[in-house]
Amino acid sequence: MHKTILVAVLLAGALFPVMLPASPTASGIGQSPTAAQITNWNVDVSASGAGLPAGQGAVAQGQLLYAARCAACHGASGAGGPMDRLVGGAGSLTAAKPVKTVGSYWPHATTLFDYIRRAMPFDSPGTLTNDQVYALTAYLLYLNGIVSENAVMNARTLPSVVMPNRENFTEEDPRPDAP
Amino acid sequence: MANRRRFLSVALAAGSTLAAGELARAAADGGDDRPNALGAPLSPYGSPSPFERSVVRVATTLTPTKFSSWDFTPLQDLHGTITPNGLFFERNHGGVPEIDPAEHRLLVHGLVDNPAIFTMDDLRRYPPVSAIHFVECSGNGLTEWSKPTGKTVQLTHGLLSCAEWTGVSVSTLLRDVGVKSGAAWVLAEGADAPLMDRSIPLEKMMDDAIIAYAQNGEALRPEQGYPLRLILPGFEGNMNVKWLRRLKVGSAPFYTREETAKYTDLLANGQARMFTFVMEAKSVITQPSGGMQIHARGERAISGLAWSGRGAIRRVEVSTDGGNRWSAAQLQEPILSKALTRFVFPWKWSGEEAVLQSRCYDETGYVQPTLAQLVRVRGVNSVYHLNAIQSWHVASDGTVTNVHA
């Protein structure tokens, strides 16, 4: 039934091309996005680094930005709240009360760039430049002892940062594991 | 009716000369215990009776902000299997956006032959599909791993709701744009403040995923993703991305924050499981349940809910003695795949202490585990995917409380 409609639409498109709006789909529903529509929304960054924009930022710049834009919620040194702790917790994952932070838990440094850019500052997301996001990423990695204080993050350096807990994730779902 | 009409005409005729007190006496002659006044007029959009004011969602106290938080469905007060739209549990990561459907767009791009952008009107041109499915947050019960904490079934199990969803099959949409070879994952992204996003296996998207614009017959509620959300039947709630604005087809997962830092299951040995998508079979008794008081001995039906992210529920058993003896409960129709199923079990309360439990079996043969069985493999810090048997203790004074038995 659905297929018949599709075929009919396609036939009609072949016979009377001018009568149909320009649509990229087989059914004729929907429009072709403009290049700007795609670039505006295509902000995701993969673990491989695909999607990382041009630009760069250093730890020192990140420190200033962090104090101004992040510390009120995440604490002066990335701990102490009131919101999520971002720093510390190394070695705590097997403890009675694990402390999961960017440093102790996150498997990919690229995710940090992606998340800050899409979601932070929490109450005014989307207000940082790419350079600022790189700088904040560098600073949070530095606070967690993952990069040096001279580190500069960009599309080349960030994907090569190895997160300490990277190897402790398993991607296969072994459930049902009980009973 | 005839009586009432006669009374009205008499009253109208006599109205000018009868005093109010005499009118009231005339009404009393029409019989006691009956209404003597008109009800409320028609209303454009109905709401619950004022006597149901206590039946509301309750928010968690665990989060430091109300703008990335959750609230629970009052399962103890609900009947059947469908959750009323205003009581459907909420979980959002940056508040509930207000989106004008005329402005809303869905972009489908990445490893597709023809990237396309759709308006809401466009999406309604596709043949609509409707299906009843539960949505459960994988954090449902996260307070219950080490000790009984939630006082009511609302707090222990209320990140669970069920609705009829209507929209477009994701497979229809993806076939229409054409998926390229090498495609294996799809990033779904919302139009909320944090652009919440998750990676979903293409296989699931082509299987039974729905892009929903309606919930129980009306447009989605804002809290549920108005005007558009993803429904992934049986998969953890967080992946059912709300306020959906973008699907990007790719060859690998995108490792977003919500599937790495969050929604991963930390085991006791420090390893963590990623991509644990399916909500395994689970059941819970909602009547009676924590916080209730049983007042009378004797006949009292036990009733509850069972569900599985892998398909239909096949069997539910109830124990009233803490899991020593189990008897089959009756399953109420409809018994649908990846939907809540209502079970009932006749019970006579003798006035003695009891521990009420339910356990379910799904169509794969999987049996809902005990908490001890789960903790043995996962420890107590995995946060997500607790689907253990729940125990309610009935004291000899009829008080019902949450216990680990």
Coordinates of C-alpha atoms in Angstrom, one line a residue:
Chain A
M1 CA 0.0 0.0 0.0
H2 CA 2.7 2.4 1.1
K3 CA 4.9 1.2 -1.7
T4 CA 2.1 1.9 -4.2
I5 CA 1.9 5.5 -3.0
L6 CA 5.6 5.9 -3.3
V7 CA 5.6 4.5 -6.9
A8 CA 2.7 6.7 -7.8
V9 CA 4.4 9.7 -6.4
L10 CA 7.6 8.8 -8.3
L11 CA 5.7 8.3 -11.5
A12 CA 4.0 11.6 -11.1
G13 CA 7.4 13.2 -10.5
A14 CA 8.8 11.7 -13.7
L15 CA 5.8 12.8 -15.8
F16 CA 5.1 16.2 -14.3
P17 CA 8.4 17.2 -12.6
V18 CA 7.4 20.9 -12.4
M19 CA 4.3 20.1 -10.4
L20 CA 6.3 18.8 -7.4
P21 CA 8.2 20.9 -5.0
A22 CA 11.9 20.1 -5.0
S23 CA 12.3 17.3 -2.6
P24 CA 15.3 15.1 -2.1
T25 CA 13.3 12.1 -0.8
A26 CA 11.8 9.2 -2.7
S27 CA 8.3 10.1 -1.5
G28 CA 8.7 13.8 -2.3
I29 CA 8.2 14.7 1.3
G30 CA 10.7 17.1 2.9
Q31 CA 13.2 19.6 1.5
S32 CA 16.9 19.7 0.8
P33 CA 18.6 21.4 3.7
T34 CA 20.7 24.4 2.8
A35 CA 24.4 24.1 3.6
A36 CA 24.0 26.7 6.4
Q37 CA 21.2 24.6 7.9
I38 CA 23.5 21.6 8.1
T39 CA 26.6 23.5 9.4
N40 CA 24.6 25.3 12.1
W41 CA 23.4 22.1 13.6
N42 CA 26.2 19.7 12.7
V43 CA 28.0 20.3 16.0
D44 CA 28.8 16.8 17.2
V45 CA 32.3 15.7 17.8
S46 CA 33.3 12.0 17.5
A47 CA 35.9 10.1 19.5
S48 CA 38.0 10.1 16.4
G49 CA 38.0 13.9 16.5
A50 CA 35.7 14.1 13.4
G51 CA 33.7 17.3 13.8
L52 CA 36.2 19.2 15.8
P53 CA 36.3 22.8 14.5
A54 CA 39.3 25.0 13.7
G55 CA 40.7 27.1 16.5
Q56 CA 42.6 26.4 19.6
G57 CA 42.9 27.2 23.3
A58 CA 45.5 26.9 26.0
V59 CA 45.3 26.0 29.7
A60 CA 46.1 29.6 30.9
Q61 CA 43.2 31.0 28.9
G62 CA 41.0 28.3 30.2
Q63 CA 41.8 29.1 33.8
L64 CA 40.6 32.7 33.4
L65 CA 37.5 31.6 31.5
Y66 CA 36.7 28.9 34.1
A67 CA 36.9 31.4 37.0
A68 CA 34.5 33.7 35.2
R69 CA 32.1 31.3 33.6
C70 CA 32.2 28.0 35.4
A71 CA 33.5 28.2 39.0
A72 CA 30.3 29.5 40.5
C73 CA 28.6 26.2 39.8
H74 CA 31.5 23.7 39.8
G75 CA 33.8 25.2 42.5
A76 CA 37.0 27.2 42.2
S77 CA 39.1 24.1 41.6
G78 CA 36.5 21.9 39.8
A79 CA 35.3 20.4 43.1
G80 CA 33.1 21.5 45.9
G81 CA 30.0 22.2 43.8
P82 CA 27.2 23.1 44.1
M83 CA 27.0 21.3 40.7
D84 CA 28.8 18.3 39.3
R85 CA 32.3 17.7 40.4
L86 CA 34.7 17.9 37.4
V87 CA 38.1 17.1 39.0
G88 CA 39.6 14.3 41.0
G89 CA 38.4 10.9 42.1
A90 CA 41.3 9.0 40.5
G91 CA 41.5 5.5 41.9
S92 CA 38.1 5.7 43.5
L93 CA 36.0 3.7 41.0
T94 CA 36.4 0.5 43.1
A95 CA 35.8 2.2 46.4
A96 CA 32.5 2.1 48.3
K97 CA 31.7 5.6 47.1
P98 CA 33.2 6.1 43.6
V99 CA 33.8 9.6 42.5
K100 CA 33.1 9.8 38.8
T101 CA 34.6 12.9 37.2
V102 CA 36.0 14.0 33.8
G103 CA 39.4 12.8 35.1
S104 CA 38.5 9.6 36.9
Y105 CA 35.8 8.3 34.6
W106 CA 35.3 9.8 31.1
P107 CA 36.7 7.6 28.3
H108 CA 37.2 10.3 25.6
A109 CA 38.6 13.8 25.8
T110 CA 36.7 14.7 22.6
T111 CA 33.5 14.3 24.6
L112 CA 34.5 17.1 26.9
F113 CA 34.8 19.5 24.0
D114 CA 31.5 18.3 22.6
Y115 CA 29.7 18.6 25.9
I116 CA 31.0 22.0 27.0
R117 CA 30.1 23.4 23.5
R118 CA 26.6 22.0 23.4
A119 CA 25.6 22.3 27.1
M120 CA 27.7 24.7 29.1
P121 CA 27.6 27.1 30.8
F122 CA 24.4 25.3 32.0
D123 CA 22.3 28.5 32.2
S124 CA 23.6 30.1 29.0
P125 CA 24.7 27.3 26.6
G126 CA 26.0 28.2 23.2
T127 CA 27.6 31.4 24.3
L128 CA 31.3 30.3 24.0
T129 CA 33.5 30.6 21.0
N130 CA 35.3 27.4 19.7
D131 CA 38.6 28.9 21.0
Q132 CA 37.1 29.3 24.4
V133 CA 35.8 25.7 24.4
Y134 CA 39.2 24.5 23.5
A135 CA 40.7 26.5 26.3
L136 CA 38.2 25.3 28.9
T137 CA 38.8 21.7 27.7
A138 CA 42.5 22.2 28.1
Y139 CA 42.1 23.6 31.6
L140 CA 39.8 20.8 32.9
L141 CA 42.2 18.2 31.5
Y142 CA 45.1 20.0 33.2
L143 CA 43.2 20.2 36.5
N144 CA 42.8 16.4 36.3
G145 CA 46.5 15.9 35.7
I146 CA 46.0 14.6 32.1
V147 CA 47.8 17.4 30.1
S148 CA 50.6 19.7 31.1
E149 CA 50.1 23.4 32.0
N150 CA 51.6 24.3 28.6
A151 CA 49.1 22.2 26.7
V152 CA 47.2 23.7 23.7
M153 CA 44.1 21.9 22.5
N154 CA 43.0 21.9 18.9
A155 CA 41.5 19.5 16.4
R156 CA 44.9 17.7 16.1
T157 CA 45.9 17.5 19.8
L158 CA 42.6 16.8 21.5
P159 CA 41.8 13.4 19.9
S160 CA 45.3 12.2 20.8
V161 CA 44.8 12.8 24.6
V162 CA 44.4 9.4 26.3
M163 CA 42.0 9.4 29.1
P164 CA 43.1 7.4 32.2
N165 CA 40.0 5.3 32.5
R166 CA 39.6 4.7 28.7
E167 CA 40.3 0.9 28.9
N168 CA 37.8 0.2 31.7
F169 CA 34.7 0.5 29.5
T170 CA 33.2 -2.5 27.8
E171 CA 30.8 -1.9 24.9
E172 CA 29.1 -5.3 24.6
D173 CA 26.0 -5.7 26.7
P174 CA 26.5 -9.0 28.5
R175 CA 23.0 -9.0 30.0
P176 CA 21.0 -10.9 30.9
D177 CA 23.7 -11.5 33.5
A178 CA 21.3 -12.4 36.3
P179 CA 19.7 -14.7 37.2
Chain B
M1 CA -36.3 13.5 35.1
A2 CA -40.0 13.9 34.6
N3 CA -40.3 14.8 38.3
R4 CA -37.5 17.3 38.0
R5 CA -39.1 18.9 35.0
R6 CA -42.4 19.2 36.7
F7 CA -40.7 20.7 39.8
L8 CA -38.9 23.2 37.6
S9 CA -42.0 24.4 35.8
V10 CA -43.9 24.7 39.1
A11 CA -41.0 26.6 40.6
L12 CA -40.8 28.9 37.6
A13 CA -44.5 29.5 37.6
A14 CA -44.6 30.2 41.3
G15 CA -41.1 31.8 41.3
S16 CA -42.3 35.3 41.6
T17 CA -44.5 34.7 44.7
L18 CA -42.6 31.9 46.6
A19 CA -39.9 32.8 49.1
A20 CA -36.5 31.1 48.9
G21 CA -37.2 28.9 52.0
E22 CA -40.4 27.6 50.5
L23 CA -38.5 26.7 47.3
A24 CA -36.0 24.7 49.2
R25 CA -38.7 22.8 51.0
A26 CA -40.3 22.0 47.6
A27 CA -36.9 20.5 46.6
A28 CA -36.7 18.4 49.7
D29 CA -40.0 16.8 48.8
G30 CA -38.4 15.6 45.6
G31 CA -36.3 13.1 47.7
D32 CA -33.3 13.2 50.0
D33 CA -29.7 12.6 49.0
R34 CA -29.9 14.0 45.5
P35 CA -28.4 17.0 43.8
N36 CA -30.3 20.3 44.2
A37 CA -28.1 22.4 42.1
L38 CA -26.6 22.5 38.6
G39 CA -23.1 21.1 38.0
A40 CA -20.3 22.9 36.4
P41 CA -20.7 24.2 32.8
L42 CA -18.9 22.6 29.8
S43 CA -15.1 23.2 29.8
P44 CA -12.8 23.4 26.8
Y45 CA -10.2 21.1 28.3
G46 CA -11.0 18.7 31.1
S47 CA -8.9 18.2 34.2
P48 CA -9.0 15.7 37.1
S49 CA -11.6 16.0 39.9
P50 CA -10.5 18.3 42.7
F51 CA -10.7 15.2 44.9
E52 CA -7.7 13.8 43.0
R53 CA -5.4 16.7 43.8
S54 CA -3.0 14.4 45.7
V55 CA -2.4 12.3 42.5
V56 CA 0.6 14.2 41.2
R57 CA 4.2 13.7 40.1
V58 CA 6.7 14.1 42.9
A59 CA 10.2 15.4 42.1
T60 CA 13.5 13.9 43.4
T61 CA 15.4 15.7 46.1
L62 CA 18.7 14.3 44.8
T63 CA 19.6 16.9 42.2
P64 CA 21.1 20.3 43.0
T65 CA 19.0 22.0 40.2
K66 CA 15.4 21.7 39.0
F67 CA 16.5 22.2 35.5
S68 CA 18.3 18.9 35.1
S69 CA 16.2 16.7 37.2
W70 CA 13.4 14.1 37.3
D71 CA 10.0 13.5 38.8
F72 CA 8.0 10.3 39.4
T73 CA 4.7 8.9 38.2
P74 CA 2.2 8.1 41.1
L75 CA 2.0 4.4 40.2
Q76 CA 0.1 3.7 43.4
D77 CA -2.8 5.8 42.3
L78 CA -3.1 4.7 38.7
H79 CA -5.2 1.9 37.2
G80 CA -4.8 -0.3 34.1
T81 CA -1.7 0.3 32.1
I82 CA -1.9 3.7 30.4
T83 CA -0.3 6.7 32.1
P84 CA -2.4 9.9 31.8
N85 CA -0.3 12.5 29.9
G86 CA -0.1 15.0 32.8
L87 CA 1.3 12.3 35.1
F88 CA 3.9 10.8 32.7
F89 CA 7.3 11.0 34.5
E90 CA 9.7 13.7 33.5
R91 CA 13.4 13.7 33.0
N92 CA 15.2 16.6 31.3
H93 CA 18.7 17.9 31.2
G94 CA 18.1 21.6 30.7
G95 CA 14.5 22.5 31.4
V96 CA 11.5 22.0 29.2
P97 CA 11.8 24.2 26.0
E98 CA 8.8 25.9 24.5
I99 CA 8.9 25.1 20.8
D100 CA 6.5 26.5 18.1
P101 CA 5.7 23.6 15.9
A102 CA 5.5 25.9 12.9
E103 CA 9.2 26.7 13.4
H104 CA 10.3 23.2 14.3
R105 CA 12.4 21.2 11.8
L106 CA 13.9 17.7 11.8
L107 CA 17.2 17.4 9.9
V108 CA 18.2 13.9 8.6
H109 CA 21.8 13.8 7.3
G110 CA 25.1 12.1 7.5
L111 CA 25.5 8.7 5.7
V112 CA 22.4 9.1 3.7
D113 CA 21.8 9.4 -0.1
N114 CA 19.7 12.6 0.2
P115 CA 19.9 14.7 3.3
A116 CA 16.5 16.2 4.0
I117 CA 14.8 18.6 6.4
F118 CA 11.2 18.2 7.5
T119 CA 8.5 20.4 8.9
M120 CA 5.9 19.0 11.2
D121 CA 3.4 19.2 8.3
D122 CA 5.8 17.2 6.2
L123 CA 6.1 14.4 8.8
R124 CA 2.3 14.1 9.1
R125 CA 2.1 13.3 5.4
Y126 CA 3.7 9.9 6.1
P127 CA 1.4 7.1 7.0
P128 CA 1.0 7.4 10.8
V129 CA 1.7 4.4 13.0
S130 CA 0.5 4.0 16.6
A131 CA 1.8 1.7 19.3
I132 CA 1.6 1.3 23.0
H133 CA 4.9 1.2 24.8
F134 CA 6.4 1.9 28.2
V135 CA 9.2 4.3 28.7
E136 CA 11.4 3.7 31.8
C137 CA 14.4 5.7 32.9
S138 CA 17.3 3.3 33.4
G139 CA 17.9 5.2 36.6
N140 CA 14.5 3.9 37.9
G141 CA 15.3 2.5 41.4
L142 CA 18.8 3.9 41.6
T143 CA 18.2 4.6 45.3
E144 CA 17.4 1.0 46.0
W145 CA 20.8 -0.8 45.4
S146 CA 22.2 -0.9 48.9
K147 CA 19.2 -0.3 51.1
P148 CA 15.5 0.2 50.8
T149 CA 15.1 4.0 50.4
G150 CA 12.0 5.1 48.5
K151 CA 9.0 5.1 50.8
T152 CA 6.4 4.6 48.1
V153 CA 6.2 2.8 44.8
Q154 CA 6.2 6.2 43.2
L155 CA 9.7 6.8 44.5
T156 CA 11.0 3.3 43.9
H157 CA 9.5 2.6 40.5
G158 CA 7.9 5.8 39.2
L159 CA 10.4 6.7 36.5
L160 CA 8.1 4.5 34.4
S161 CA 5.1 5.4 32.3
C162 CA 3.2 3.9 29.4
A163 CA 1.4 5.6 26.5
E164 CA 0.1 5.1 23.0
W165 CA 2.5 6.8 20.7
T166 CA 1.6 8.0 17.2
G167 CA 4.0 9.2 14.6
V168 CA 6.2 8.0 11.7
S169 CA 8.2 4.8 11.6
V170 CA 11.9 5.8 11.6
S171 CA 12.4 3.0 9.0
T172 CA 10.0 4.8 6.7
L173 CA 11.8 8.0 7.0
L174 CA 15.3 6.5 6.7
R175 CA 14.3 4.5 3.6
D176 CA 12.9 7.7 2.1
V177 CA 16.2 9.5 2.4
G178 CA 18.2 6.4 1.6
V179 CA 20.8 5.0 4.0
K180 CA 24.3 4.6 2.7
S181 CA 26.3 1.4 3.1
G182 CA 28.6 1.5 6.1
A183 CA 25.9 3.2 8.2
A184 CA 25.6 1.5 11.6
W185 CA 24.7 4.2 14.2
V186 CA 22.4 7.2 14.3
L187 CA 22.9 10.2 16.5
A188 CA 19.6 11.6 17.8
E189 CA 19.7 15.2 19.1
G190 CA 17.2 17.3 20.9
A191 CA 16.4 21.1 20.6
D192 CA 16.6 21.6 24.3
A193 CA 19.1 23.9 26.0
P194 CA 21.9 21.2 26.3
L195 CA 21.1 19.7 22.8
M196 CA 20.8 16.3 24.6
D197 CA 22.0 13.6 22.2
R198 CA 22.5 9.8 22.1
S199 CA 23.9 7.2 19.7
I200 CA 21.4 4.5 18.6
P201 CA 22.1 1.4 16.7
L202 CA 20.8 1.7 13.1
E203 CA 19.3 -1.8 13.5
K204 CA 17.0 -0.6 16.3
M205 CA 16.1 2.5 14.3
M206 CA 15.0 0.2 11.4
D207 CA 13.3 -2.2 13.6
D208 CA 10.5 -0.5 15.7
A209 CA 11.6 3.1 16.4
I210 CA 9.0 5.8 16.0
I211 CA 9.3 9.5 15.6
A212 CA 6.3 10.4 17.7
Y213 CA 4.2 13.6 17.5
A214 CA 1.3 12.3 19.6
Q215 CA 0.8 10.6 23.0
N216 CA -2.5 9.1 24.0
G217 CA -4.3 10.7 21.2
E218 CA -3.2 14.3 21.6
A219 CA -0.1 16.2 20.7
L220 CA 2.9 15.3 22.9
R221 CA 3.1 17.3 26.2
P222 CA 5.9 19.8 26.3
E223 CA 7.6 17.7 29.0
Q224 CA 7.5 14.7 26.7
G225 CA 9.2 16.4 23.8
Y226 CA 6.6 18.6 22.0
P227 CA 6.4 18.7 19.1
L228 CA 8.6 15.6 18.3
R229 CA 10.3 12.9 20.1
L230 CA 11.9 9.5 19.5
I231 CA 10.4 6.4 20.8
L232 CA 12.7 3.3 21.0
P233 CA 10.4 0.6 22.4
G234 CA 12.1 -1.2 25.3
F235 CA 15.3 0.9 25.3
E236 CA 16.3 3.1 28.3
G237 CA 14.3 6.3 28.6
N238 CA 17.2 8.7 28.0
M239 CA 17.6 7.4 24.4
N240 CA 14.0 8.3 23.6
V241 CA 15.3 11.8 22.7
K242 CA 12.8 14.5 23.2
W243 CA 12.3 17.8 21.2
L244 CA 14.0 15.8 18.4
R245 CA 15.6 18.1 15.8
R246 CA 18.3 16.0 14.2
L247 CA 19.2 12.5 13.1
K248 CA 22.7 12.0 11.9
V249 CA 23.6 8.6 10.4
G250 CA 27.1 7.5 11.0
S251 CA 29.3 4.5 11.0
A252 CA 30.3 4.4 14.7
P253 CA 28.8 5.6 18.0
F254 CA 29.4 9.2 18.8
Y255 CA 30.4 8.7 22.5
T256 CA 28.3 11.6 23.8
R257 CA 28.5 12.6 27.4
E258 CA 25.1 10.9 28.1
E259 CA 26.5 7.6 27.0
T260 CA 29.9 7.8 28.6
A261 CA 29.9 9.9 31.8
K262 CA 26.2 9.0 32.4
Y263 CA 24.1 6.0 31.5
T264 CA 27.1 3.6 31.9
D265 CA 27.0 0.9 34.5
L266 CA 30.0 0.9 36.9
L267 CA 30.8 -2.6 38.3
A268 CA 32.5 -3.4 41.5
N269 CA 35.8 -4.2 39.8
G270 CA 36.0 -0.7 38.3
Q271 CA 35.0 -1.8 34.8
A272 CA 32.0 0.0 33.3
R273 CA 29.4 -1.2 30.8
M274 CA 28.5 1.1 28.0
F275 CA 25.5 0.8 25.6
T276 CA 23.3 -1.3 28.0
F277 CA 20.2 -0.2 26.2
V278 CA 17.5 -2.8 26.8
M279 CA 15.3 -2.5 29.9
E280 CA 15.2 -6.0 31.2
A281 CA 12.0 -7.6 32.5
K282 CA 10.7 -6.1 35.8
S283 CA 7.5 -6.1 37.8
V284 CA 6.2 -4.4 41.0
I285 CA 3.1 -4.6 43.2
T286 CA 1.4 -1.2 43.2
Q287 CA -1.6 -2.3 45.4
P288 CA -0.8 -2.5 48.3
S289 CA 2.5 -0.7 48.3
G290 CA 4.9 1.3 50.4
G291 CA 3.3 4.1 52.5
M292 CA -0.2 2.5 52.5
Q293 CA -2.1 1.4 55.5
I294 CA -4.3 -1.8 55.2
H295 CA -7.3 -1.1 57.5
A296 CA -9.4 -4.3 57.2
R297 CA -8.6 -8.0 57.3
G298 CA -9.9 -10.3 54.6
E299 CA -10.3 -10.0 50.9
R300 CA -7.9 -7.5 49.3
A301 CA -6.8 -7.9 45.7
I302 CA -3.1 -7.5 45.0
S303 CA -2.4 -5.8 41.7
G304 CA 0.7 -4.5 39.9
L305 CA 2.6 -3.9 36.7
A306 CA 5.0 -6.1 34.7
W307 CA 7.0 -5.1 31.6
S308 CA 10.0 -6.1 29.5
G309 CA 12.1 -4.3 27.0
R310 CA 12.6 -7.6 25.1
G311 CA 8.9 -8.3 24.3
A312 CA 5.7 -9.4 26.0
I313 CA 5.2 -10.6 29.5
R314 CA 4.4 -14.3 29.7
R315 CA 3.9 -14.9 33.4
V316 CA 3.8 -13.1 36.7
E317 CA 4.0 -14.8 40.1
V318 CA 3.2 -13.4 43.5
S319 CA 4.6 -14.4 46.9
T320 CA 3.1 -13.2 50.2
D321 CA 5.8 -14.8 52.3
G322 CA 9.0 -13.2 51.1
G323 CA 9.6 -15.5 48.2
N324 CA 9.2 -18.9 49.7
R325 CA 6.0 -19.8 47.9
W326 CA 5.0 -18.4 44.6
S327 CA 1.6 -18.6 42.8
A328 CA 0.7 -17.4 39.3
A329 CA -1.1 -14.1 39.1
Q330 CA -3.7 -13.4 36.5
L331 CA -2.5 -11.2 33.5
Q332 CA -5.0 -8.7 32.2
E333 CA -5.5 -8.0 28.5
P334 CA -4.0 -6.4 26.6
I335 CA -0.6 -8.1 26.9
L336 CA 1.5 -6.1 24.5
S337 CA 5.1 -6.3 23.6
K338 CA 7.3 -3.7 25.4
A339 CA 4.2 -2.3 27.2
L340 CA 3.0 -2.3 30.8
T341 CA 0.9 -5.4 31.6
R342 CA -1.4 -5.3 34.6
F343 CA -1.5 -8.4 36.9
V344 CA -4.0 -9.2 39.7
F345 CA -3.8 -11.7 42.5
P346 CA -6.6 -12.5 44.9
W347 CA -5.4 -12.3 48.6
K348 CA -6.9 -12.5 52.0
W349 CA -5.0 -10.6 54.6
S350 CA -5.1 -12.6 57.9
G351 CA -3.9 -9.7 60.0
E352 CA -0.4 -11.3 60.2
E353 CA 2.9 -10.0 59.0
A354 CA 3.5 -10.6 55.3
V355 CA 6.1 -9.8 52.7
L356 CA 4.6 -9.2 49.3
Q357 CA 6.7 -9.8 46.1
S358 CA 6.1 -10.2 42.4
R359 CA 8.4 -11.7 39.7
C360 CA 7.8 -11.8 36.0
Y361 CA 8.9 -13.9 33.0
D362 CA 9.1 -12.4 29.6
E363 CA 8.7 -14.1 26.2
T364 CA 12.4 -14.9 26.0
G365 CA 12.1 -17.0 29.2
Y366 CA 14.0 -14.5 31.2
V367 CA 13.0 -14.4 34.9
Q368 CA 13.1 -11.2 36.9
P369 CA 16.1 -11.6 39.4
T370 CA 16.4 -11.0 43.1
L371 CA 18.4 -8.0 44.2
A372 CA 21.0 -10.4 45.7
Q373 CA 21.5 -12.0 42.2
L374 CA 21.9 -8.6 40.6
V375 CA 24.3 -7.3 43.2
R376 CA 26.4 -10.4 42.9
V377 CA 27.3 -9.6 39.3
R378 CA 27.1 -5.8 39.3
G379 CA 27.9 -4.6 42.8
V380 CA 25.9 -1.7 44.3
N381 CA 27.3 1.2 42.4
S382 CA 26.1 0.6 38.8
V383 CA 23.3 3.1 39.4
Y384 CA 21.3 2.1 36.3
H385 CA 19.2 -0.9 35.3
L386 CA 18.0 -2.2 38.6
N387 CA 15.2 -4.6 37.7
A388 CA 15.2 -6.7 40.9
I389 CA 12.2 -8.1 42.7
Q390 CA 10.6 -5.5 45.0
S391 CA 9.5 -6.4 48.5
W392 CA 6.7 -4.7 50.5
H393 CA 6.4 -5.6 54.2
V394 CA 3.0 -5.7 55.7
A395 CA 3.1 -5.2 59.5
S396 CA 0.4 -6.7 61.8
D397 CA -1.0 -3.2 62.2
G398 CA -1.4 -3.1 58.4
T399 CA 1.4 -0.6 57.7
V400 CA 3.1 -1.3 54.4
T401 CA 6.8 -0.4 54.0
N402 CA 9.7 -0.9 51.5
V403 CA 12.1 -3.6 52.7
H404 CA 14.9 -5.7 51.3
A405 CA 13.9 -9.3 51.9

